[in-house]
mmCIF file of C-alpha atoms in Angstrom:
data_model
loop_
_atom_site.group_PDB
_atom_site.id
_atom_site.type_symbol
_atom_site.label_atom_id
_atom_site.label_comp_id
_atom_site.label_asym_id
_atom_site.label_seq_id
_atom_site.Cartn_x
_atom_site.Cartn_y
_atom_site.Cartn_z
ATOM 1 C CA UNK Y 23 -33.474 -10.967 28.501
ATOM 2 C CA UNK Y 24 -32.774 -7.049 29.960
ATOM 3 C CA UNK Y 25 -30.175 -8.823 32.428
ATOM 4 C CA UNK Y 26 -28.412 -10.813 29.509
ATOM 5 C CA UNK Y 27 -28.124 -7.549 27.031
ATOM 6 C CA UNK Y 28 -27.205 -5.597 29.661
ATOM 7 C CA UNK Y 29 -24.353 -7.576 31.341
ATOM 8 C CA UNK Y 30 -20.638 -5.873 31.367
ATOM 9 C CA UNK Y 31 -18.365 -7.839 29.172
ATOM 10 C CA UNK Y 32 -15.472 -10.325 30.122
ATOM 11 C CA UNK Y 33 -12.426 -8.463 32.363
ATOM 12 C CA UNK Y 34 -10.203 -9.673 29.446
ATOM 13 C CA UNK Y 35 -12.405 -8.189 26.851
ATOM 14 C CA UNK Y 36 -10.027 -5.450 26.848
ATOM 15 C CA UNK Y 37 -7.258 -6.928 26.149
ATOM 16 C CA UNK Y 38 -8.571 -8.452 22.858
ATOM 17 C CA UNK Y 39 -7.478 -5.771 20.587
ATOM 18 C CA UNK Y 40 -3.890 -5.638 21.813
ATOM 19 C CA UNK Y 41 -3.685 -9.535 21.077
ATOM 20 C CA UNK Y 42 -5.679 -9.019 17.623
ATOM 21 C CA UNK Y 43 -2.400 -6.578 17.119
ATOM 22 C CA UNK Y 44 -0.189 -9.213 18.211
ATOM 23 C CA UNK Y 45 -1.446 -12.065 16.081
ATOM 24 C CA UNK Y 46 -1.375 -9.747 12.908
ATOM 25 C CA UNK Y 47 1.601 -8.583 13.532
ATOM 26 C CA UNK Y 48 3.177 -12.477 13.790
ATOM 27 C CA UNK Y 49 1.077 -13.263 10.301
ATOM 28 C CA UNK Y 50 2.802 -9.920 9.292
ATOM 29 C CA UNK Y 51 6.127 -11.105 9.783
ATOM 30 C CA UNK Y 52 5.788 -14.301 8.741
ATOM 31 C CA UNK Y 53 6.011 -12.701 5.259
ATOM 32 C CA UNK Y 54 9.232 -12.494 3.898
ATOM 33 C CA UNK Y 55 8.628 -9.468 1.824
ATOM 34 C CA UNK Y 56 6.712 -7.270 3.991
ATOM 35 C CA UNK Y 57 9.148 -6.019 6.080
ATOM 36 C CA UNK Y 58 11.748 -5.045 3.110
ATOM 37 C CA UNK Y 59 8.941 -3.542 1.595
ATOM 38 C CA UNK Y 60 7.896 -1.532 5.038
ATOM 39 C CA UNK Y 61 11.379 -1.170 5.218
ATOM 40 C CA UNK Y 62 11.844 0.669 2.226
ATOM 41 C CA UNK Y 63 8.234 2.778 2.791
ATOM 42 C CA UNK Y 64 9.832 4.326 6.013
ATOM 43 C CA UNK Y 65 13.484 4.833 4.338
ATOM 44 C CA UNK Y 66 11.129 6.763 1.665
ATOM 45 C CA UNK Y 67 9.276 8.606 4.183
ATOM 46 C CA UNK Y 68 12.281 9.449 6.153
ATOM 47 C CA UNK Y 69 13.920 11.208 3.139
ATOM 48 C CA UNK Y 70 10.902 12.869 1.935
ATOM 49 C CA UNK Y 71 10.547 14.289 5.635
ATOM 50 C CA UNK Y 72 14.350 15.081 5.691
ATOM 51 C CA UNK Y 73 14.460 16.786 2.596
ATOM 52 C CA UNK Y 74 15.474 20.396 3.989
ATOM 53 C CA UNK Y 75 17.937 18.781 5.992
ATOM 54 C CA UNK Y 76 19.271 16.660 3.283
ATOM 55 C CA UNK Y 77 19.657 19.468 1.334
ATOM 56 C CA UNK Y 78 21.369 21.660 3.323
ATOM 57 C CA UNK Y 79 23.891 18.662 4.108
ATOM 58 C CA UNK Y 80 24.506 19.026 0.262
ATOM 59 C CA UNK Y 81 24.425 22.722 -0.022
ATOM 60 C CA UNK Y 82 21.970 22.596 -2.882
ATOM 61 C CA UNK Y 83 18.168 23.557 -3.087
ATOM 62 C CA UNK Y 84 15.799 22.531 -5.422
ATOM 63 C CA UNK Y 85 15.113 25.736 -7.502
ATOM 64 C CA UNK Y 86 18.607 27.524 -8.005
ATOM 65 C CA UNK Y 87 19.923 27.467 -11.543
ATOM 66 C CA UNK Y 88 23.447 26.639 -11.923
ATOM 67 C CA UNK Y 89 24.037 28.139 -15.653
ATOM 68 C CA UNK Y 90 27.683 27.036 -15.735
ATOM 69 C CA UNK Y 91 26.700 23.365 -14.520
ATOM 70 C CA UNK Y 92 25.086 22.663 -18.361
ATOM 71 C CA UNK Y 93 27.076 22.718 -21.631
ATOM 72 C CA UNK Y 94 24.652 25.852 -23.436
ATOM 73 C CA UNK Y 95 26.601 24.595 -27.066
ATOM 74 C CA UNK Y 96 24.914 21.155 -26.753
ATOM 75 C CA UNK Y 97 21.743 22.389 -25.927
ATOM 76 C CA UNK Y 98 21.708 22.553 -21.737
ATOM 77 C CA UNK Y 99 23.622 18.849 -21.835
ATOM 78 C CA UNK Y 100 24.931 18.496 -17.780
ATOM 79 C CA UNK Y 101 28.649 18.763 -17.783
ATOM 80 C CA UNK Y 102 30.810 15.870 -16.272
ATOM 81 C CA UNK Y 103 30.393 12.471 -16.483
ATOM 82 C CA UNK Y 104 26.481 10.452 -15.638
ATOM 83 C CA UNK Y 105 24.709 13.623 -15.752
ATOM 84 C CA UNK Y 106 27.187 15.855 -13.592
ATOM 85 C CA UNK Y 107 27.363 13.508 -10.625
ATOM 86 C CA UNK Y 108 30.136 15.523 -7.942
ATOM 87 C CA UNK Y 109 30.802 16.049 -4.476
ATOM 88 C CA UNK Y 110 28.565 18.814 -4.497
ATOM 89 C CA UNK Y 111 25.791 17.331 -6.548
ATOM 90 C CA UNK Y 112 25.371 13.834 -5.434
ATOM 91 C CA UNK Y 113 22.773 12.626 -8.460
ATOM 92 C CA UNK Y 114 24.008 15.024 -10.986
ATOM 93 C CA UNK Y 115 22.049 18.115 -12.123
ATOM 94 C CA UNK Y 116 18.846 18.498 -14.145
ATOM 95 C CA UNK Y 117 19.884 19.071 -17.773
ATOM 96 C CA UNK Y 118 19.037 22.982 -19.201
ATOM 97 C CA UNK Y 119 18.997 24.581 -16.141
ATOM 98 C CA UNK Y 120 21.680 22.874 -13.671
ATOM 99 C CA UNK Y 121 19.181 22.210 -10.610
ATOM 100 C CA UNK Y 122 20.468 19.765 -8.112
ATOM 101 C CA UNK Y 123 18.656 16.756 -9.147
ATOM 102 C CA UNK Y 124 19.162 14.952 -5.625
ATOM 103 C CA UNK Y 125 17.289 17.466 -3.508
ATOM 104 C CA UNK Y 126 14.377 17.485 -6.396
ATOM 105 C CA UNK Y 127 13.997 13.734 -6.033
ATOM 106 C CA UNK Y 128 13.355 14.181 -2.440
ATOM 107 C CA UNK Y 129 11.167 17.192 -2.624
ATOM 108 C CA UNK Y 130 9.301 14.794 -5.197
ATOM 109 C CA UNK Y 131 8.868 12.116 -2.858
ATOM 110 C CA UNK Y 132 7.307 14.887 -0.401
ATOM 111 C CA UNK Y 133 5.055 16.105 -2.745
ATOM 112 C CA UNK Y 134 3.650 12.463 -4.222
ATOM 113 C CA UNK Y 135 3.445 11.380 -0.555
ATOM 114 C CA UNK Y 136 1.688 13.960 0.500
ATOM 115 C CA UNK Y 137 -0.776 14.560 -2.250
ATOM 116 C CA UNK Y 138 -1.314 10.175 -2.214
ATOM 117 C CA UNK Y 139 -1.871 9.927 1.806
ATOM 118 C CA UNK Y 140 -4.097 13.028 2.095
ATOM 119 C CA UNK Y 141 -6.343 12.240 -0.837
ATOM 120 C CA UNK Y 142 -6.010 8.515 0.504
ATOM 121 C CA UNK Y 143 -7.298 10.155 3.901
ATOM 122 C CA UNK Y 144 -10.281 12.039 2.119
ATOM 123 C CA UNK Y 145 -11.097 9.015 0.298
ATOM 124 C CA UNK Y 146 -11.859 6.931 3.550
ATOM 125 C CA UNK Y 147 -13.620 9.596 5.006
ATOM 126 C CA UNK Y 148 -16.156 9.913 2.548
ATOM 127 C CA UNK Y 149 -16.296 6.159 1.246
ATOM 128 C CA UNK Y 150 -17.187 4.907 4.862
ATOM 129 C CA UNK Y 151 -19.523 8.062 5.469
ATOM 130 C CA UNK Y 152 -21.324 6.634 2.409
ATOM 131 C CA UNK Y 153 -20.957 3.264 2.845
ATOM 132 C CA UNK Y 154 -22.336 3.296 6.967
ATOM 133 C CA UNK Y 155 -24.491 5.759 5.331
ATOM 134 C CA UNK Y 156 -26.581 3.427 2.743
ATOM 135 C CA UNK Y 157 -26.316 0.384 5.023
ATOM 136 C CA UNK Y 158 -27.777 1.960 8.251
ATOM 137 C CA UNK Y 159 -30.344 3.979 6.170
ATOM 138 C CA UNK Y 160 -33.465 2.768 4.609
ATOM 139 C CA UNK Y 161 -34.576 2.280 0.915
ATOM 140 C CA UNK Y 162 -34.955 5.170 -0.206
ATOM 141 C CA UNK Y 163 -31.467 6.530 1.324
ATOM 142 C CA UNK Y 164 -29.451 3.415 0.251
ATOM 143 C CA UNK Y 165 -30.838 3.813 -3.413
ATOM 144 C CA UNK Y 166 -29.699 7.569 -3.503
ATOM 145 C CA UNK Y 167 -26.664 6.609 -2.562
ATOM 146 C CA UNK Y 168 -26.196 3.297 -4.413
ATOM 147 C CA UNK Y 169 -26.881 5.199 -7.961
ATOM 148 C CA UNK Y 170 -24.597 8.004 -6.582
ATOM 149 C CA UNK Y 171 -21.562 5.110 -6.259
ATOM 150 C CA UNK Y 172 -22.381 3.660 -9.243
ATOM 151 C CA UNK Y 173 -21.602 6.955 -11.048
ATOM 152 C CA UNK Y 174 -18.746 7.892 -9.245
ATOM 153 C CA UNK Y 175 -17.513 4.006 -10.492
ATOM 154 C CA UNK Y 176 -18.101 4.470 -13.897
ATOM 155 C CA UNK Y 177 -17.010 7.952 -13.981
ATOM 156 C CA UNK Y 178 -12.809 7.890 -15.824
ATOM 157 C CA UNK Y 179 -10.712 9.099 -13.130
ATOM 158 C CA UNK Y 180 -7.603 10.507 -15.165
ATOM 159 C CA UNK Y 181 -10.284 12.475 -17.172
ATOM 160 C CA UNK Y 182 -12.334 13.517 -14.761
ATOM 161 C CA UNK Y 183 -9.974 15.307 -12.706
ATOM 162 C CA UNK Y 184 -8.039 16.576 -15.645
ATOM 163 C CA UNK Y 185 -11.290 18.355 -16.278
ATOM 164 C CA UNK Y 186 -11.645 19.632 -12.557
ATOM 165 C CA UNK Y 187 -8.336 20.936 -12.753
ATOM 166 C CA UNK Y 188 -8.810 22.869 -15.583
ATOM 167 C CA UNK Y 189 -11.084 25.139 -14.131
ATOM 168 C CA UNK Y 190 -9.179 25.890 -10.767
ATOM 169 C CA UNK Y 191 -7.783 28.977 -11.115
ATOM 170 C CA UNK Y 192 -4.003 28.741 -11.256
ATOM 171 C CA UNK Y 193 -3.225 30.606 -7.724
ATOM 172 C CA UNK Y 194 -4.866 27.763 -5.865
ATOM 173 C CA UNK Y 195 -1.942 25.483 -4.345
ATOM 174 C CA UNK Y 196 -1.265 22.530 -6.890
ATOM 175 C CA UNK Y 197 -0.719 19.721 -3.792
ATOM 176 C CA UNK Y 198 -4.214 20.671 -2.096
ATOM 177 C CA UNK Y 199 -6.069 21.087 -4.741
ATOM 178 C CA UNK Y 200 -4.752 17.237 -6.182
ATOM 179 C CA UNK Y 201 -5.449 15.611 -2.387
ATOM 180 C CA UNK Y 202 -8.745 17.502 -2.956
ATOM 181 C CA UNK Y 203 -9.793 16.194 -6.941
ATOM 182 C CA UNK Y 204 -8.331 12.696 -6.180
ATOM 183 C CA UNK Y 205 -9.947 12.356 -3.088
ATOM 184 C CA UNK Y 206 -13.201 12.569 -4.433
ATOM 185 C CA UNK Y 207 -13.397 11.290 -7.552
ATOM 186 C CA UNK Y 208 -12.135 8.040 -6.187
ATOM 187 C CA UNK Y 209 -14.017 6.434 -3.314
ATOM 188 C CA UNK Y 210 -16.718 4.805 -4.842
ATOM 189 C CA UNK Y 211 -15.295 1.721 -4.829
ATOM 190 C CA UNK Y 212 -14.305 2.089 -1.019
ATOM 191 C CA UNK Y 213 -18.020 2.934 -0.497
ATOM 192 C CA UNK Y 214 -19.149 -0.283 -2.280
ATOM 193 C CA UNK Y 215 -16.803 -2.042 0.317
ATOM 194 C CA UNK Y 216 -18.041 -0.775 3.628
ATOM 195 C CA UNK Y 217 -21.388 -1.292 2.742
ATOM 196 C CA UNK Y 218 -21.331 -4.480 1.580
ATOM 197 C CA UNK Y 219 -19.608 -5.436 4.893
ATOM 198 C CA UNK Y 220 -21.645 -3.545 7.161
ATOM 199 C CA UNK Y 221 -24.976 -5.019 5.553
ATOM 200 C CA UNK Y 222 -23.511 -8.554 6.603
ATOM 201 C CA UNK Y 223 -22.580 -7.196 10.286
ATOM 202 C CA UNK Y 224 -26.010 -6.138 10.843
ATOM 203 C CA UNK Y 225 -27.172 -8.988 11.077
ATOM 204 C CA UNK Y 226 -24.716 -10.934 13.658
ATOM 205 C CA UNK Y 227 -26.655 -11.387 17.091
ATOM 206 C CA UNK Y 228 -23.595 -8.446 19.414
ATOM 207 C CA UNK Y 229 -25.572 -5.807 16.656
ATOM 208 C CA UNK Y 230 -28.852 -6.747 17.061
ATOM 209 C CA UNK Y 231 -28.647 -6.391 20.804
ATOM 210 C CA UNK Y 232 -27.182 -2.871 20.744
ATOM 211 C CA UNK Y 233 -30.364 -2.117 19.007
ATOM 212 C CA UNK Y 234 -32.939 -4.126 21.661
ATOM 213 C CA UNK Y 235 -31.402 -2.066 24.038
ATOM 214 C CA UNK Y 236 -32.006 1.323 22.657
ATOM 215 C CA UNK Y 237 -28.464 2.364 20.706
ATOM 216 C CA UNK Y 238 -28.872 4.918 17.800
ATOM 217 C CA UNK Y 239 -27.827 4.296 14.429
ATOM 218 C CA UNK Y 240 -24.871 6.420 15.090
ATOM 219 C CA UNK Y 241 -23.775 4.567 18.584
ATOM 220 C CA UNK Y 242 -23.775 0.779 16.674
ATOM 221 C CA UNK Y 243 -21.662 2.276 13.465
ATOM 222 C CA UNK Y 244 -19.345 3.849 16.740
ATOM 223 C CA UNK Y 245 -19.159 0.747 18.515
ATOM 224 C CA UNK Y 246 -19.750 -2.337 16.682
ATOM 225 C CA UNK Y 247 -19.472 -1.552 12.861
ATOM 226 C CA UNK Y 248 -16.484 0.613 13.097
ATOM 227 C CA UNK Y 249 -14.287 -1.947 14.769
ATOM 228 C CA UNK Y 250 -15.312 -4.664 12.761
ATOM 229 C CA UNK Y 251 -14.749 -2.297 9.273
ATOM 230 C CA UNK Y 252 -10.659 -1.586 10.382
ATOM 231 C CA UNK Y 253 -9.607 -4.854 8.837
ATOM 232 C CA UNK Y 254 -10.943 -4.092 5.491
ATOM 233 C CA UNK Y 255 -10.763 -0.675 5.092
ATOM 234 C CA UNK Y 256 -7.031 -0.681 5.987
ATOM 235 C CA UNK Y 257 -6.702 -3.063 3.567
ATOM 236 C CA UNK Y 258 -8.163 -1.258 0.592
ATOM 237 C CA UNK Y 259 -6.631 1.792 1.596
ATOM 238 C CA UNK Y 260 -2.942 0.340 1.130
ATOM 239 C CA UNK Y 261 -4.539 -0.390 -2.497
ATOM 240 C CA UNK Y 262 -5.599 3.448 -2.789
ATOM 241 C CA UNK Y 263 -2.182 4.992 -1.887
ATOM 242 C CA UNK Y 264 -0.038 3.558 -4.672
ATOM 243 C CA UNK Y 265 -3.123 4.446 -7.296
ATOM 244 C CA UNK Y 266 -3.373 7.676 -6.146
ATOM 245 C CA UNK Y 267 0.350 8.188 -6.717
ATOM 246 C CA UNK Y 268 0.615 6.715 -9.808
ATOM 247 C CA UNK Y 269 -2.684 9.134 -10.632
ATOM 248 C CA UNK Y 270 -0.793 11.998 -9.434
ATOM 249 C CA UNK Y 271 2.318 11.292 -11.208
ATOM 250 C CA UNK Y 272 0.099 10.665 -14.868
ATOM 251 C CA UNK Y 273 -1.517 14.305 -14.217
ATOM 252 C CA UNK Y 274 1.807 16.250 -13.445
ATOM 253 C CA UNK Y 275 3.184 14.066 -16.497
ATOM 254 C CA UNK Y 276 0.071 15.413 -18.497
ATOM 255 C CA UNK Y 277 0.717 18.934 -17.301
ATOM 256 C CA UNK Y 278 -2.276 19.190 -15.335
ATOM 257 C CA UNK Y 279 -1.218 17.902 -11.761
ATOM 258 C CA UNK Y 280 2.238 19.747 -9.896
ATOM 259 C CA UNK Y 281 3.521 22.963 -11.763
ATOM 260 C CA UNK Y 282 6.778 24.352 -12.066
ATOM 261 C CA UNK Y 283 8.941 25.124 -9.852
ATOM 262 C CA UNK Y 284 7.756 22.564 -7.443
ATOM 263 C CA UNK Y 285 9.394 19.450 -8.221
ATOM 264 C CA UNK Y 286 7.477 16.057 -9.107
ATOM 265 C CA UNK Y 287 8.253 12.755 -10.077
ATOM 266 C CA UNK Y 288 5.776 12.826 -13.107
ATOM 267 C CA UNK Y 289 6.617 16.440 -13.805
ATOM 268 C CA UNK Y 290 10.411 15.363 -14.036
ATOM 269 C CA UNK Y 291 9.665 12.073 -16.188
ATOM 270 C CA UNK Y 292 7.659 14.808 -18.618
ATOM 271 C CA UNK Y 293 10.443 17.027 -18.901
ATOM 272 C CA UNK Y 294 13.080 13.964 -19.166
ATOM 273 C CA UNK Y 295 11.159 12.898 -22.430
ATOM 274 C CA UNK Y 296 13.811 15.311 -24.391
ATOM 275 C CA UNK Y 297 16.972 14.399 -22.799
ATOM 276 C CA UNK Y 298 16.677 10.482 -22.379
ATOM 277 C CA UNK Y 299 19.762 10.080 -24.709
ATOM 278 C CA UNK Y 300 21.744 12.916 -23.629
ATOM 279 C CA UNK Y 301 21.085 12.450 -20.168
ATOM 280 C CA UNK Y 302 19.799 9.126 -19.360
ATOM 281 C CA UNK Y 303 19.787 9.768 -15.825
ATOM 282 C CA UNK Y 304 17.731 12.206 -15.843
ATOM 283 C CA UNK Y 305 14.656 9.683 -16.926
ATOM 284 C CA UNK Y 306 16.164 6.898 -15.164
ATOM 285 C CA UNK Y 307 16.251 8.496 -11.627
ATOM 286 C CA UNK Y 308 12.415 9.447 -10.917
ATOM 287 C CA UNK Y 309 10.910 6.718 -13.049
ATOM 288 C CA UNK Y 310 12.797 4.292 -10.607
ATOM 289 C CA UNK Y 311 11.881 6.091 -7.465
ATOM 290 C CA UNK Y 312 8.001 5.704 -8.630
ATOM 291 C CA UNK Y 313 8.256 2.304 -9.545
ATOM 292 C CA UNK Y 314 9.792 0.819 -6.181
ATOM 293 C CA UNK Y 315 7.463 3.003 -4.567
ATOM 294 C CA UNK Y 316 4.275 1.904 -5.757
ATOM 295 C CA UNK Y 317 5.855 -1.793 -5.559
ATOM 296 C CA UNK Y 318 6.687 -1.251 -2.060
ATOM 297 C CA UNK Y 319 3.033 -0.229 -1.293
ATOM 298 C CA UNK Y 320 1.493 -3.069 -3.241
ATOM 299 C CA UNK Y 321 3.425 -5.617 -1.542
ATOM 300 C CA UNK Y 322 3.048 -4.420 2.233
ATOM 301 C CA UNK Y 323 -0.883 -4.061 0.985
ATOM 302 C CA UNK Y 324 -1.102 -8.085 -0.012
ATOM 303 C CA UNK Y 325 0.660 -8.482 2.744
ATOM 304 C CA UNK Y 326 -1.727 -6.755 5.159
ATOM 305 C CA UNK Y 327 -4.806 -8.075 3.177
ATOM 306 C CA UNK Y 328 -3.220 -11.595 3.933
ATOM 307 C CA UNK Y 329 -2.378 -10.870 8.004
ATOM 308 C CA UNK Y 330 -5.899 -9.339 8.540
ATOM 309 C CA UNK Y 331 -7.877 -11.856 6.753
ATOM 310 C CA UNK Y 332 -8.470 -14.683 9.568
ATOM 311 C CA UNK Y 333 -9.309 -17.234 6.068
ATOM 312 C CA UNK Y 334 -6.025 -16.635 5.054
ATOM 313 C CA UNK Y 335 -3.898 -17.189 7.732
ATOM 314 C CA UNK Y 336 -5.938 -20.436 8.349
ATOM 315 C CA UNK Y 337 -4.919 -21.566 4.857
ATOM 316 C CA UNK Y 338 -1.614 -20.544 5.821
ATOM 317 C CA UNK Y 339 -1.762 -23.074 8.778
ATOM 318 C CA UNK Y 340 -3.071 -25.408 6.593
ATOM 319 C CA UNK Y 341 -0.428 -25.688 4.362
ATOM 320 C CA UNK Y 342 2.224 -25.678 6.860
ATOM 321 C CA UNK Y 343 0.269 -28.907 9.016
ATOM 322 C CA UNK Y 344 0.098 -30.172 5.572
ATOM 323 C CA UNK Y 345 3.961 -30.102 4.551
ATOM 324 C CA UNK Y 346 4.532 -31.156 8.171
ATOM 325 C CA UNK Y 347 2.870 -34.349 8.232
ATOM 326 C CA UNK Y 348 3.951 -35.142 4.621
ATOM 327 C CA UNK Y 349 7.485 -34.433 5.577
ATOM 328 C CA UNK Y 350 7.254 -36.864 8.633
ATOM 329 C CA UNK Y 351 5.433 -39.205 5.989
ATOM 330 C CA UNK Y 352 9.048 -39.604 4.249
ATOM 331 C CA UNK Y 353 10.720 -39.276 7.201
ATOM 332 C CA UNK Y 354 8.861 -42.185 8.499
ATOM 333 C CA UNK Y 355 8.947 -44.514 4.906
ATOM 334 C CA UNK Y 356 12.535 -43.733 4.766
ATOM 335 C CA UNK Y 357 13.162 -45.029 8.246
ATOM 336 C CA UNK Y 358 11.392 -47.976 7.134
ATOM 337 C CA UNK Y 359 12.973 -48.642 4.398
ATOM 338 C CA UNK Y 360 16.352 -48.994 5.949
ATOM 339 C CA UNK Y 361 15.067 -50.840 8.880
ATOM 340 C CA UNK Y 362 13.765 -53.456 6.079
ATOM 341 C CA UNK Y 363 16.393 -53.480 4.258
ATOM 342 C CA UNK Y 364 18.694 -54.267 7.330
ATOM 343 C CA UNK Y 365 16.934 -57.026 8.433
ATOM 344 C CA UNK Y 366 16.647 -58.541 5.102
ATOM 345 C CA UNK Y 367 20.329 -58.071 4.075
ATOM 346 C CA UNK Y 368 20.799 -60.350 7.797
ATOM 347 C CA UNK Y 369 18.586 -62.948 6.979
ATOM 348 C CA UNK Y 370 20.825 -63.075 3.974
ATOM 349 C CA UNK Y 371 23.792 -63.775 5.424
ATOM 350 C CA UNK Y 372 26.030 -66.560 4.293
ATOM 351 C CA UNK Y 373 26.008 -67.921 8.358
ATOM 352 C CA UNK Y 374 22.341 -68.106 8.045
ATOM 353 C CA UNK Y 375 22.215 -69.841 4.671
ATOM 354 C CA UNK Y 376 24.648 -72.271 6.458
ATOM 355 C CA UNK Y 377 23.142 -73.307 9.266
ATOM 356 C CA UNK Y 378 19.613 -73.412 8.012
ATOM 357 C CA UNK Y 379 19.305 -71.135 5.342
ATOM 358 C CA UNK Y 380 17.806 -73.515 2.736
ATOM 359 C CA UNK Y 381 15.252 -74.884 5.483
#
């Protein structure tokens, strides 16, 4: 028994994660709309990154007031035509205080990326910490933390951390201190996940022998639960990053989240409530940018959830054989049907009917 728990795995054990890669990546692109929608994620990401550069390409930044960009008579209304769209302000300017409303869209994207992947990041930290946590740990350990879950579930998000914020003093950085309410109000779920999943791969036979032969706790969630907890977790965590901007873009909309003068998407749809029939644009431009953001994310994540899941793509297989063999089905009665109707059009044949036809 020592000599079978103790043997050295396959030489081309290695090699099995770089075909796992491989095989998702084929189920991966074999949907259409994932790669617009990744696509679109990195166009987003490459803009939000380049947003200094961007800006200086323009010449514009995204707190300088341009007082002689906005009629003052009608109230701060942009002058020029769709908002003041020029050659030196490519989307027009904000109305009331003439700020370059292209370089504050990408600043925006920098700030609701950042605050959704880092409180996406703290999220995963502490859901699988709690989830490995409760399903490694006895009774009394996985009932602490069970009840803790089931309050951090229950708890409402939007008002929860509309309350944390409140009492942050207002010196403490806006972005960090979102990453850091969002990130913990919000992994309960997560938690619930991984240790539903980890319960079940306790008790597959590669677990049970790390523990015959001696592994801590700590070593099997390392080597065997970990692994086997990527699919899902990455899964649920392209869920997490479009709620968390969305939640991000609701606080700064409420007041509570980004303050001036860092631009946000939900800070500029707040301020846009005012000027949505002077200066459509202005609403228009960063409730757009939100939406096909948060689509993009929700269609790569089904997308992953369906390339990961090995039930899935044998569905997927399914269906194909299945249209296969009932296209070759029709393929086949069609065939038939001519070849029938071929031979009985000859056996019709006046010659026939001639020469023996009524015999």
């Amino acid at each position: 028994m020592t000599e079978l728990l103790t043997t050295a795995p396959p030489a081309g054990a290695g090699a099995l994660p770089a075909a796992g890669a491989r095989r998702v990546w084929r189920r991966l692109r074999a949907r259409r709309a994932a790669l617009p929608a990744a696509a679109v994620l990195g166009l987003l990401a490459l803009l939000a990154l380049g947003a200094p550069l961007f800006a200086a390409l323009e010449g514009q930044d995204a707190t300088t007031y341009h007082d002689g960009l906005v009629d003052s008579a009608r109230g701060g209304v942009p002058l020029g035509s769709f908002g003041g769209v020029g050659a030196d302000h490519w989307l027009g300017v904000e109305p009331g205080t003439g700020r370059d409303l292209f370089v504050r869209i990408l600043y925006g994207a920098r700030v609701s990326l950042t605050v959704a992947v880092g409180a996406t990041l703290v999220q995963l930290v502490v859901g699988v910490a709690v989830g490995l946590t409760a399903a490694l740990g006895n009774r009394v350990v996985d009932g602490i933390l069970g009840h803790l879950t089931d309050v951090m579930v229950a708890l409402p998000m939007l008002v929860f951390a509309i309350a944390l914020t409140a009492v942050v003093p207002a010196g403490f950085p806006r972005p960090a201190l979102l990453v850091v309410v969002i990130g913990l109000i919000a992994w309960g779920v997560l938690a619930r996940v991984v240790r539903a999943q980890a319960l079940a791969l306790k008790k597959l036979d590669h677990v049970a022998a790390a523990r015959l032969t001696g592994a801590s706790e700590w070593r099997i969630a390392r080597r065997e639960l970990l692994p086997a907890l990527a699919a899902p977790v990455i899964t649920y965590a392209a869920i997490l990053l479009p709620t968390n901007m969305i939640l991000e873009a609701g606080m700064s909309f409420l007041g509570v989240g980004i303050t001036p003068p860092t631009p946000s998407w939900g800070q500029m749809l707040s301020s846009a409530q005012t000027w949505f029939r002077a200066d459509p644009l202005y609403v228009i431009l960063p409730a757009l940018m939100l939406f096909v953001t948060t689509f993009a994310f929700t269609v790569l994540g089904d997308a992953l959830r369906g390339a990961l899941d090995p039930r899935e793509a044998s569905r997927l297989r399914v269906g194909r054989g299945g249209r296969a063999s009932r296209g070759a089905f029709r393929r086949g009665f069609r065939a038939g049907s001519r070849t029938d109707s071929r031979t009985d059009s000859r056996a019709g044949s006046p010659a026939d009917i001639r020469t023996g036809g009524a015999a």
